[in-house]
Short mmCIF file of N, CA, C and O in Angstrom, two decimals:
data_model
loop_
_atom_site.label_atom_id
_atom_site.label_comp_id
_atom_site.label_asym_id
_atom_site.label_seq_id
_atom_site.Cartn_x
_atom_site.Cartn_y
_atom_site.Cartn_z
N MET A 1 9.40 0.61 -4.52
CA MET A 1 10.04 -0.25 -5.47
C MET A 1 11.26 0.46 -6.04
O MET A 1 11.22 0.96 -7.15
N HIS A 2 12.30 0.51 -5.28
CA HIS A 2 13.53 1.15 -5.74
C HIS A 2 14.30 0.19 -6.62
O HIS A 2 14.43 -0.99 -6.31
N PRO A 3 14.83 0.66 -7.76
CA PRO A 3 15.54 -0.24 -8.68
C PRO A 3 16.89 -0.73 -8.17
O PRO A 3 17.40 -1.74 -8.65
N ASN A 4 17.46 -0.06 -7.17
CA ASN A 4 18.75 -0.48 -6.63
C ASN A 4 18.55 -1.70 -5.73
O ASN A 4 17.78 -1.66 -4.77
N ALA A 5 19.25 -2.79 -6.04
CA ALA A 5 19.10 -4.04 -5.28
C ALA A 5 19.43 -3.88 -3.80
O ALA A 5 18.95 -4.64 -2.97
N ALA A 6 20.23 -2.88 -3.45
CA ALA A 6 20.57 -2.65 -2.05
C ALA A 6 19.33 -2.32 -1.21
O ALA A 6 19.34 -2.49 0.00
N PHE A 7 18.28 -1.84 -1.87
CA PHE A 7 17.06 -1.49 -1.16
C PHE A 7 16.00 -2.58 -1.27
O PHE A 7 14.88 -2.41 -0.82
N GLY A 8 16.34 -3.70 -1.89
CA GLY A 8 15.40 -4.80 -2.07
C GLY A 8 15.15 -5.54 -0.76
O GLY A 8 15.94 -5.50 0.17
N TRP A 9 14.03 -6.22 -0.70
CA TRP A 9 13.66 -6.97 0.49
C TRP A 9 13.10 -8.30 0.01
O TRP A 9 12.08 -8.33 -0.68
N SER A 10 13.76 -9.40 0.33
CA SER A 10 13.32 -10.69 -0.18
C SER A 10 12.84 -11.65 0.92
O SER A 10 12.37 -12.74 0.61
N ASP A 11 12.93 -11.25 2.17
CA ASP A 11 12.49 -12.09 3.28
C ASP A 11 10.97 -11.98 3.42
O ASP A 11 10.45 -11.04 4.03
N GLU A 12 10.24 -12.94 2.82
CA GLU A 12 8.79 -12.86 2.80
C GLU A 12 8.18 -12.85 4.20
O GLU A 12 7.22 -12.11 4.46
N ALA A 13 8.72 -13.63 5.11
CA ALA A 13 8.18 -13.65 6.47
C ALA A 13 8.32 -12.27 7.13
O ALA A 13 7.41 -11.81 7.82
N ALA A 14 9.46 -11.62 6.91
CA ALA A 14 9.67 -10.29 7.48
C ALA A 14 8.73 -9.27 6.86
O ALA A 14 8.20 -8.40 7.55
N MET A 15 8.50 -9.39 5.55
CA MET A 15 7.58 -8.46 4.88
C MET A 15 6.16 -8.63 5.40
O MET A 15 5.47 -7.65 5.69
N ARG A 16 5.73 -9.88 5.54
CA ARG A 16 4.37 -10.14 6.06
C ARG A 16 4.24 -9.62 7.49
O ARG A 16 3.21 -9.05 7.86
N SER A 17 5.27 -9.83 8.30
CA SER A 17 5.26 -9.34 9.67
C SER A 17 5.17 -7.82 9.71
O SER A 17 4.40 -7.25 10.49
N PHE A 18 5.93 -7.16 8.84
CA PHE A 18 5.91 -5.69 8.78
C PHE A 18 4.51 -5.18 8.44
O PHE A 18 3.99 -4.29 9.09
N VAL A 19 3.89 -5.78 7.42
CA VAL A 19 2.54 -5.35 7.03
C VAL A 19 1.55 -5.59 8.16
O VAL A 19 0.70 -4.76 8.45
N SER A 20 1.67 -6.71 8.85
CA SER A 20 0.77 -7.01 9.96
C SER A 20 0.94 -6.03 11.11
O SER A 20 -0.03 -5.63 11.74
N GLU A 21 2.18 -5.63 11.37
CA GLU A 21 2.45 -4.70 12.48
C GLU A 21 2.02 -3.29 12.14
O GLU A 21 1.43 -2.60 12.97
N VAL A 22 2.31 -2.82 10.94
CA VAL A 22 2.01 -1.44 10.55
C VAL A 22 0.54 -1.31 10.15
O VAL A 22 -0.14 -0.38 10.57
N ALA A 23 0.07 -2.19 9.30
CA ALA A 23 -1.34 -2.32 8.90
C ALA A 23 -1.91 -1.11 8.17
O ALA A 23 -3.11 -1.04 7.93
N PHE A 24 -1.10 -0.15 7.78
CA PHE A 24 -1.57 0.99 6.99
C PHE A 24 -0.57 1.30 5.90
O PHE A 24 0.62 1.07 6.04
N ALA A 25 -1.08 1.81 4.79
CA ALA A 25 -0.23 2.19 3.67
C ALA A 25 -0.66 3.56 3.16
O ALA A 25 -1.80 3.98 3.38
N ARG A 26 0.24 4.22 2.49
CA ARG A 26 -0.10 5.46 1.79
C ARG A 26 -0.24 5.10 0.32
O ARG A 26 0.69 4.58 -0.28
N ILE A 27 -1.40 5.37 -0.24
CA ILE A 27 -1.68 5.09 -1.64
C ILE A 27 -1.56 6.41 -2.39
O ILE A 27 -2.30 7.34 -2.11
N PHE A 28 -0.63 6.50 -3.31
CA PHE A 28 -0.41 7.71 -4.09
C PHE A 28 -0.90 7.48 -5.51
O PHE A 28 -0.70 6.41 -6.08
N ALA A 29 -1.55 8.49 -6.09
CA ALA A 29 -2.02 8.38 -7.47
C ALA A 29 -1.98 9.74 -8.14
O ALA A 29 -2.25 10.77 -7.50
N ALA A 30 -1.64 9.75 -9.41
CA ALA A 30 -1.73 10.96 -10.23
C ALA A 30 -3.11 10.93 -10.87
O ALA A 30 -3.46 9.99 -11.58
N THR A 31 -3.92 11.95 -10.60
CA THR A 31 -5.28 12.00 -11.13
C THR A 31 -5.42 13.21 -12.06
O THR A 31 -4.53 14.06 -12.13
N SER A 32 -6.54 13.29 -12.73
CA SER A 32 -6.78 14.42 -13.63
C SER A 32 -6.85 15.74 -12.86
O SER A 32 -6.63 16.81 -13.44
N SER A 33 -7.13 15.70 -11.57
CA SER A 33 -7.16 16.91 -10.76
C SER A 33 -5.89 17.10 -9.94
O SER A 33 -5.86 17.89 -9.01
N GLY A 34 -4.85 16.35 -10.27
CA GLY A 34 -3.57 16.48 -9.58
C GLY A 34 -3.26 15.29 -8.71
O GLY A 34 -4.04 14.33 -8.65
N PRO A 35 -2.11 15.32 -8.05
CA PRO A 35 -1.73 14.18 -7.21
C PRO A 35 -2.65 14.04 -5.99
O PRO A 35 -3.12 15.03 -5.44
N ARG A 36 -2.92 12.81 -5.63
CA ARG A 36 -3.75 12.50 -4.46
C ARG A 36 -3.06 11.44 -3.62
O ARG A 36 -2.30 10.62 -4.14
N VAL A 37 -3.36 11.42 -2.34
CA VAL A 37 -2.82 10.40 -1.45
C VAL A 37 -3.92 9.98 -0.47
O VAL A 37 -4.77 10.78 -0.09
N ALA A 38 -3.89 8.71 -0.11
CA ALA A 38 -4.84 8.19 0.87
C ALA A 38 -4.08 7.34 1.88
O ALA A 38 -3.13 6.65 1.53
N HIS A 39 -4.49 7.40 3.13
CA HIS A 39 -3.96 6.55 4.18
C HIS A 39 -4.98 5.44 4.33
O HIS A 39 -6.13 5.69 4.67
N ALA A 40 -4.57 4.19 4.01
CA ALA A 40 -5.53 3.10 3.94
C ALA A 40 -5.09 1.89 4.75
O ALA A 40 -3.91 1.57 4.79
N PRO A 41 -6.05 1.18 5.37
CA PRO A 41 -5.72 -0.08 6.04
C PRO A 41 -5.30 -1.09 4.98
O PRO A 41 -5.87 -1.13 3.89
N VAL A 42 -4.31 -1.92 5.30
CA VAL A 42 -3.79 -2.88 4.34
C VAL A 42 -3.52 -4.21 5.04
O VAL A 42 -3.23 -4.26 6.23
N LEU A 43 -3.67 -5.30 4.27
CA LEU A 43 -3.34 -6.63 4.78
C LEU A 43 -2.80 -7.47 3.63
O LEU A 43 -2.94 -7.12 2.47
N VAL A 44 -2.16 -8.58 3.98
CA VAL A 44 -1.63 -9.51 3.00
C VAL A 44 -2.53 -10.73 2.99
O VAL A 44 -2.82 -11.30 4.03
N THR A 45 -2.96 -11.15 1.80
CA THR A 45 -3.81 -12.34 1.68
C THR A 45 -2.94 -13.59 1.76
O THR A 45 -1.71 -13.51 1.72
N ALA A 46 -3.58 -14.74 1.82
CA ALA A 46 -2.85 -16.02 1.87
C ALA A 46 -1.99 -16.23 0.63
O ALA A 46 -0.96 -16.90 0.69
N THR A 47 -2.39 -15.62 -0.50
CA THR A 47 -1.62 -15.78 -1.74
C THR A 47 -0.50 -14.76 -1.87
O THR A 47 0.25 -14.78 -2.83
N GLY A 48 -0.41 -13.83 -0.89
CA GLY A 48 0.65 -12.82 -0.91
C GLY A 48 0.25 -11.50 -1.53
O GLY A 48 1.06 -10.58 -1.61
N ALA A 49 -1.00 -11.38 -1.98
CA ALA A 49 -1.48 -10.12 -2.55
C ALA A 49 -1.74 -9.11 -1.43
O ALA A 49 -2.16 -9.48 -0.34
N LEU A 50 -1.50 -7.84 -1.72
CA LEU A 50 -1.86 -6.78 -0.78
C LEU A 50 -3.28 -6.33 -1.06
O LEU A 50 -3.67 -6.16 -2.21
N ARG A 51 -4.06 -6.15 -0.02
CA ARG A 51 -5.43 -5.65 -0.14
C ARG A 51 -5.55 -4.41 0.71
O ARG A 51 -4.98 -4.34 1.79
N PHE A 52 -6.28 -3.42 0.21
CA PHE A 52 -6.52 -2.21 1.00
C PHE A 52 -7.95 -1.75 0.77
O PHE A 52 -8.63 -2.24 -0.13
N HIS A 53 -8.40 -0.82 1.59
CA HIS A 53 -9.77 -0.35 1.51
C HIS A 53 -9.79 1.17 1.52
O HIS A 53 -9.10 1.81 2.31
N LEU A 54 -10.59 1.74 0.63
CA LEU A 54 -10.89 3.17 0.66
C LEU A 54 -12.41 3.32 0.74
O LEU A 54 -13.14 2.60 0.04
N ALA A 55 -12.86 4.24 1.55
CA ALA A 55 -14.29 4.52 1.62
C ALA A 55 -14.76 5.07 0.27
O ALA A 55 -14.01 5.77 -0.42
N ASN A 56 -15.97 4.74 -0.12
CA ASN A 56 -16.50 5.25 -1.40
C ASN A 56 -16.48 6.76 -1.47
O ASN A 56 -16.33 7.33 -2.54
N ALA A 57 -16.61 7.42 -0.33
CA ALA A 57 -16.64 8.88 -0.30
C ALA A 57 -15.23 9.50 -0.42
O ALA A 57 -15.12 10.70 -0.61
N HIS A 58 -14.19 8.71 -0.32
CA HIS A 58 -12.83 9.25 -0.41
C HIS A 58 -12.58 9.78 -1.82
O HIS A 58 -12.95 9.14 -2.81
N ALA A 59 -11.96 10.94 -1.93
CA ALA A 59 -11.71 11.56 -3.24
C ALA A 59 -10.91 10.68 -4.18
O ALA A 59 -11.05 10.76 -5.39
N LEU A 60 -10.07 9.82 -3.65
CA LEU A 60 -9.24 8.96 -4.48
C LEU A 60 -9.98 7.69 -4.95
O LEU A 60 -9.62 7.09 -5.95
N ALA A 61 -11.04 7.32 -4.26
CA ALA A 61 -11.74 6.06 -4.56
C ALA A 61 -12.23 5.98 -6.00
O ALA A 61 -12.12 4.95 -6.63
N GLY A 62 -12.73 7.05 -6.54
CA GLY A 62 -13.22 7.04 -7.91
C GLY A 62 -12.12 7.11 -8.95
O GLY A 62 -12.37 6.94 -10.15
N GLN A 63 -10.89 7.32 -8.53
CA GLN A 63 -9.76 7.46 -9.43
C GLN A 63 -8.99 6.16 -9.65
O GLN A 63 -8.16 6.06 -10.53
N ILE A 64 -9.24 5.17 -8.79
CA ILE A 64 -8.51 3.90 -8.86
C ILE A 64 -9.45 2.84 -9.43
O ILE A 64 -10.59 2.75 -9.05
N GLY A 65 -8.94 2.05 -10.28
CA GLY A 65 -9.82 1.01 -10.73
C GLY A 65 -9.29 0.30 -11.88
O GLY A 65 -9.45 -0.64 -12.39
#
């Protein structure tokens, strides 16, 4: 989410296609034990929301919520 409009993307069909093709995201979070990152499967719902999954055993899973 870059604040410069030059980096914006407003073509919803292209965004949905990109997510479908790549199907993975990097989830970054600042936690009490320092920065963490997870590589997670991702999809777009019919309403346009992004959904992803982390295994319960993943160190980041207990930090998001």
